[in-house]
Amino acid sequence: MSKMPFLQSRNGRDDKYRGLRSAEEIRFHLDCERTRSLRSGRPFAVIRFRLESNGSFKKNLAQVQRELDARLRIYDHVGLLEDRSLLILLPETDNASAATMATELRDRIGDPAWLGIAEIANAIDEGAESQEMPKDSQQVSMVSISARPLSRWKRIEDVCGALVLLALFSPIMIIAAIAVRLTSGSPVIFRQQRTGRGGKPFTMYKFRTMRNDAEARKAELMALNERDGPAFKLKRDPRVTPLGNFLRSSCIDEMPQLFNVLRGDMSLVGPRPLPCDEQAASAPWHQSRLDVTPGITCIWQAHPDRNVTFDEWMRMDIRYARQTSFFFDVRIMLATVGSILRTVIVDRLLRPARLAKSEPAAE
């Protein structure tokens, strides 16, 4: 049987594994189908096989391709991810049908163990209870499958940038730590669980800018929330200490996240990680922001007007996830520096001076 058109590369070139889409192409189709499924409410299943590398890799892969040629439809897509995982996209397919197909595929090839366990996800089933799957399949979240690995250039950018910034700002960080300790006691570092790439939680670090009972008081202040959506924001939050106001406006409170960058939990540039409860309460289409590693700064943080709606914030993050590049990162970092300087100069220096000048002289 000749190769079907849906297995041909979009650019028409033959590659190492003829007939399979590249990682870039299969992720493009995954993003398109995932968006279409969320808008229409129709099921869209994904099967991922974590292939075992051995001496017969090409031979086994060719056999899988022959089986897929006979089984898949013209609008299905198959490709290899960066780690050589096999990804099969099945529009208009529920998880049960995808599991059946995965089992039949394993039964047809000569070495079923080579395919590994079939991981099955569905865009419209995010957060749903796990369905009963065959013993050779398991249900996973779509965000865990769609998450992109951190590219080599970006990791180099992060490590080099974090080390340089730590060397430059370590005196400021030491002074800030001492100031927090003297003005509001311990702990100096605030730790919070945030949602990272692929929905994986991690511990994010910040200089503590609030009182120790801040988390306990959040519920009573929720009625005063000034931000729409699941995020919480108060311009004049009574839990913030006087020193904390300065640390926040100057972004010094974010400096400990450079250690998150060195650990690989965060990047210098990427969507700001939300607390786990806020991310869980977000709309399904917001989950696309979890495709990439979260960052210290992002488009929203560098934006001249940060008083945007929650949905607009999420759209900025998704835009970044789809357009990540070195020069885009540089633009965002330069814009962030400008935003910080503007905030410090205007809000902390010029505005108080203007207010004092405009006040009537005492009689």
XYZ file of C-alpha atoms in Angstrom:
363
model
C 0.000 0.000 0.000
C 1.348 3.419 -0.896
C 1.673 6.160 1.667
C -1.526 8.095 2.257
C -1.406 11.908 1.827
C -1.986 12.619 5.506
C 1.323 10.975 6.363
C 3.336 13.109 3.973
C 5.389 15.986 5.307
C 3.867 19.453 4.805
C 7.016 20.723 3.162
C 7.144 17.725 0.841
C 10.698 16.772 1.817
C 11.777 13.247 2.718
C 13.358 13.033 6.170
C 14.989 10.413 8.385
C 11.657 8.716 9.086
C 9.812 9.000 5.809
C 6.089 9.681 6.071
C 6.079 10.936 9.682
C 5.592 14.588 10.512
C 8.393 16.381 12.307
C 8.055 17.514 15.921
C 7.373 21.070 14.750
C 4.680 19.946 12.299
C 2.907 17.549 14.653
C 2.830 20.220 17.373
C 1.331 22.667 14.870
C -1.490 20.204 14.119
C -1.906 19.399 17.807
C -2.384 23.093 18.602
C -4.901 23.522 15.753
C -6.970 20.451 16.625
C -6.884 21.207 20.332
C -8.228 24.722 19.725
C -10.893 23.452 17.330
C -12.025 20.802 19.812
C -12.302 23.271 22.696
C -14.381 25.655 20.571
C -16.704 23.028 19.096
C -16.980 20.782 22.161
C -16.292 17.724 20.018
C -13.864 15.065 21.263
C -10.297 15.008 20.053
C -8.094 12.164 21.259
C -4.323 11.954 21.325
C -2.260 8.786 21.687
C 1.393 8.966 22.690
C 3.715 5.968 22.688
C 7.060 6.418 24.441
C 9.071 4.245 22.074
C 11.829 2.057 23.440
C 15.097 2.653 21.600
C 16.822 -0.498 20.420
C 18.689 -1.825 17.406
C 15.405 -2.441 15.542
C 13.999 1.068 16.025
C 13.680 1.874 12.305
C 12.319 -1.585 11.478
C 9.688 -1.450 14.239
C 8.735 2.097 13.309
C 8.273 1.088 9.670
C 5.921 -1.706 10.768
C 3.902 0.728 12.871
C 3.667 3.074 9.880
C 2.304 0.264 7.700
C -0.372 -0.505 10.289
C -1.271 3.164 10.622
C -1.583 3.538 6.837
C -4.339 0.934 6.911
C -6.163 2.290 9.953
C -6.018 6.082 10.090
C -8.286 8.544 8.300
C -7.252 11.250 5.882
C -7.510 13.981 8.556
C -5.564 12.120 11.261
C -1.931 13.048 11.900
C 1.129 11.083 13.032
C 4.569 12.380 13.984
C 7.633 12.006 16.178
C 8.266 14.374 19.068
C 11.706 15.584 20.133
C 12.248 12.544 22.386
C 11.145 10.220 19.518
C 7.776 9.592 21.162
C 5.139 8.640 18.589
C 2.156 11.010 18.624
C -1.139 10.135 16.919
C -3.832 12.830 16.613
C -7.414 11.579 16.217
C -10.104 14.257 15.649
C -13.707 13.277 16.411
C -12.522 10.404 18.618
C -13.248 9.711 22.282
C -10.808 8.147 24.732
C -12.425 4.697 24.636
C -12.071 4.478 20.843
C -8.489 5.728 21.053
C -7.691 3.069 23.668
C -9.178 0.369 21.431
C -7.056 1.519 18.518
C -3.916 1.606 20.677
C -4.539 -1.949 21.896
C -5.141 -3.245 18.368
C -1.973 -1.540 17.163
C 0.063 -3.167 19.919
C -1.446 -6.556 19.081
C -0.566 -6.233 15.396
C 3.126 -5.413 15.657
C 5.766 -8.017 16.347
C 7.180 -6.472 19.530
C 4.351 -4.761 21.470
C 6.645 -3.976 24.406
C 8.588 -1.641 22.099
C 5.612 0.741 21.999
C 5.343 1.020 25.764
C 2.153 2.082 27.557
C -0.269 4.107 25.430
C -0.889 7.517 27.001
C -4.292 8.863 25.948
C -5.614 12.398 26.391
C -8.601 14.425 25.233
C -8.805 18.206 24.999
C -12.351 18.451 26.387
C -11.729 16.044 29.266
C -9.178 18.208 31.099
C -9.726 17.842 34.819
C -12.247 15.025 34.396
C -11.982 11.859 36.431
C -9.792 9.222 34.863
C -11.748 6.775 32.748
C -11.218 3.046 32.946
C -8.521 2.172 30.421
C -7.150 -1.177 29.197
C -4.120 -2.406 31.133
C -1.799 -1.335 28.307
C -3.205 2.253 28.244
C -3.554 5.110 30.696
C -5.378 8.430 30.632
C -3.200 11.527 31.060
C -3.810 15.270 30.817
C -3.552 17.043 27.489
C -1.150 19.619 28.958
C 1.339 16.889 29.872
C 1.388 15.712 26.246
C 1.392 19.151 24.580
C 4.187 20.550 26.809
C 7.268 21.451 24.772
C 10.775 20.658 26.036
C 13.006 23.614 26.827
C 15.183 24.258 23.790
C 18.958 24.233 24.132
C 19.365 27.900 23.182
C 16.793 28.940 25.776
C 18.425 26.884 28.531
C 21.795 28.482 27.732
C 20.122 31.902 27.764
C 18.541 31.145 31.146
C 21.639 29.785 32.882
C 24.007 32.468 31.583
C 21.494 35.240 32.237
C 20.662 34.023 35.763
C 24.334 33.737 36.739
C 25.112 37.237 35.436
C 22.077 38.764 37.183
C 22.898 36.987 40.462
C 26.447 38.348 40.295
C 25.163 41.886 39.617
C 22.281 41.941 42.081
C 23.609 39.805 44.951
C 24.413 42.924 47.079
C 20.840 44.178 46.566
C 19.457 40.746 47.437
C 21.519 40.590 50.635
C 20.328 44.068 51.686
C 16.710 43.138 50.865
C 16.959 39.938 52.909
C 18.327 41.813 55.922
C 15.644 44.498 55.584
C 12.827 41.926 55.467
C 14.271 40.139 58.508
C 14.569 43.355 60.536
C 11.158 44.829 59.604
C 8.876 41.782 59.606
C 10.846 38.850 60.997
C 11.148 35.373 59.551
C 10.832 33.816 57.091
C 12.673 36.060 54.649
C 11.791 33.912 51.625
C 8.159 33.227 50.726
C 7.593 29.812 49.145
C 4.462 28.973 47.182
C 3.352 26.116 44.950
C 2.895 27.309 41.389
C 1.902 25.461 38.202
C 4.760 24.905 35.789
C 5.272 23.471 32.321
C 2.937 20.610 31.507
C 0.879 21.325 34.647
C 3.654 20.108 36.961
C 3.702 22.000 40.293
C 6.915 23.482 41.679
C 7.955 25.700 44.591
C 8.522 29.330 43.585
C 10.663 31.686 45.685
C 10.116 35.385 46.441
C 11.217 37.821 49.113
C 8.337 37.962 51.569
C 6.365 41.179 51.058
C 3.307 40.315 53.161
C 2.587 39.610 56.780
C 2.908 36.036 57.989
C -0.874 35.535 58.118
C -1.347 36.650 54.474
C -2.505 33.281 53.124
C -4.997 32.821 55.977
C -6.516 36.284 55.338
C -6.903 35.824 51.585
C -10.395 34.331 51.902
C -11.764 37.315 53.836
C -10.369 39.738 51.238
C -11.675 37.821 48.227
C -14.778 40.016 48.007
C -12.495 43.017 47.380
C -10.654 41.333 44.503
C -9.953 43.878 41.738
C -9.048 41.355 39.027
C -11.496 39.323 36.996
C -11.072 35.589 36.523
C -9.531 33.254 39.105
C -6.511 35.488 39.852
C -6.435 37.655 42.997
C -5.167 41.258 43.041
C -5.561 44.244 45.343
C -3.727 47.503 44.633
C -3.829 48.429 48.307
C -3.607 45.020 49.862
C -3.609 45.460 53.668
C -1.452 42.361 54.025
C 1.513 43.976 52.253
C 4.172 45.494 54.518
C 5.573 49.029 53.899
C 8.865 47.503 52.766
C 6.926 45.005 50.668
C 5.363 47.827 48.653
C 8.804 49.031 47.598
C 10.099 45.520 46.903
C 7.093 44.859 44.674
C 7.182 48.119 42.710
C 10.920 47.688 42.049
C 10.534 43.934 41.332
C 13.280 43.172 43.870
C 10.909 40.649 45.461
C 11.183 38.521 42.287
C 14.989 38.202 42.388
C 15.082 34.864 44.306
C 13.356 33.324 41.264
C 16.762 33.399 39.577
C 17.422 30.257 41.624
C 14.228 28.752 40.153
C 15.720 29.495 36.731
C 18.979 27.709 37.585
C 16.977 24.707 38.800
C 15.063 24.588 35.510
C 11.632 25.193 37.070
C 11.423 28.623 35.441
C 12.901 30.607 32.581
C 13.942 34.249 32.386
C 11.061 34.874 29.968
C 7.806 32.939 29.895
C 4.211 33.037 31.167
C 4.034 34.028 34.830
C 3.238 30.886 36.851
C -0.106 31.013 38.625
C -0.767 29.501 42.049
C -2.009 25.943 41.601
C -5.572 26.729 42.722
C -5.864 29.678 40.314
C -4.523 27.677 37.383
C -6.944 24.816 38.182
C -9.846 27.298 38.115
C -8.825 28.697 34.706
C -10.780 27.946 31.535
C -9.688 24.931 29.443
C -8.347 27.133 26.638
C -6.066 28.895 29.130
C -4.131 25.648 29.603
C -2.158 26.269 26.392
C 0.060 28.653 28.367
C 1.413 25.575 30.180
C 3.006 24.310 26.953
C 6.180 26.241 27.787
C 8.300 26.823 30.888
C 7.003 29.711 33.051
C 9.173 32.791 33.425
C 10.163 35.680 35.662
C 8.849 38.174 33.119
C 6.410 37.935 30.230
C 4.541 40.030 27.669
C 1.923 41.034 30.245
C 4.499 42.124 32.826
C 6.331 44.256 30.252
C 3.111 45.716 28.843
C 2.664 49.508 29.303
C -0.862 48.938 30.642
C -1.026 45.912 32.942
C -4.681 46.598 33.780
C -5.906 44.144 31.176
C -8.557 41.475 31.669
C -7.560 37.996 32.751
C -8.461 36.589 29.327
C -6.267 39.204 27.604
C -3.410 38.256 29.944
C -3.878 34.594 29.022
C -3.921 35.464 25.296
C -0.571 37.246 25.718
C 0.879 34.133 27.358
C -0.459 31.849 24.618
C 0.947 34.209 21.993
C 4.358 33.896 23.635
C 4.075 30.087 23.789
C 3.477 30.024 20.022
C 6.114 32.600 19.041
C 9.043 31.870 21.346
C 12.374 33.020 19.931
C 15.654 34.474 21.185
C 14.983 37.961 19.786
C 11.429 37.941 21.171
C 12.901 37.168 24.601
C 15.376 40.040 24.274
C 12.560 42.458 23.343
C 10.507 41.390 26.372
C 13.472 41.701 28.756
C 14.310 45.204 27.481
C 10.644 46.223 27.744
C 10.569 44.854 31.308
C 13.567 46.979 32.308
C 11.831 50.027 30.833
C 8.621 49.188 32.695
C 10.459 48.841 36.028
C 12.333 52.119 35.551
C 9.106 53.881 34.572
C 7.337 52.536 37.664
C 10.142 53.458 40.062
C 10.775 56.931 38.594
C 7.150 57.956 38.047
C 5.408 56.277 40.984
C 8.147 56.574 43.599
C 9.837 59.863 42.686
C 7.910 62.157 40.355
C 4.332 61.506 41.468
C 4.934 62.117 45.230
C 6.851 65.310 44.359
C 3.982 66.562 42.177
C 1.419 65.809 44.895
C 3.478 67.650 47.479
C 3.842 70.631 45.157
C 0.119 70.795 44.459
C -0.888 70.771 48.138
C -1.824 74.266 49.485
C 0.690 75.813 51.806
C -0.218 75.717 55.486
C -1.462 79.015 56.900
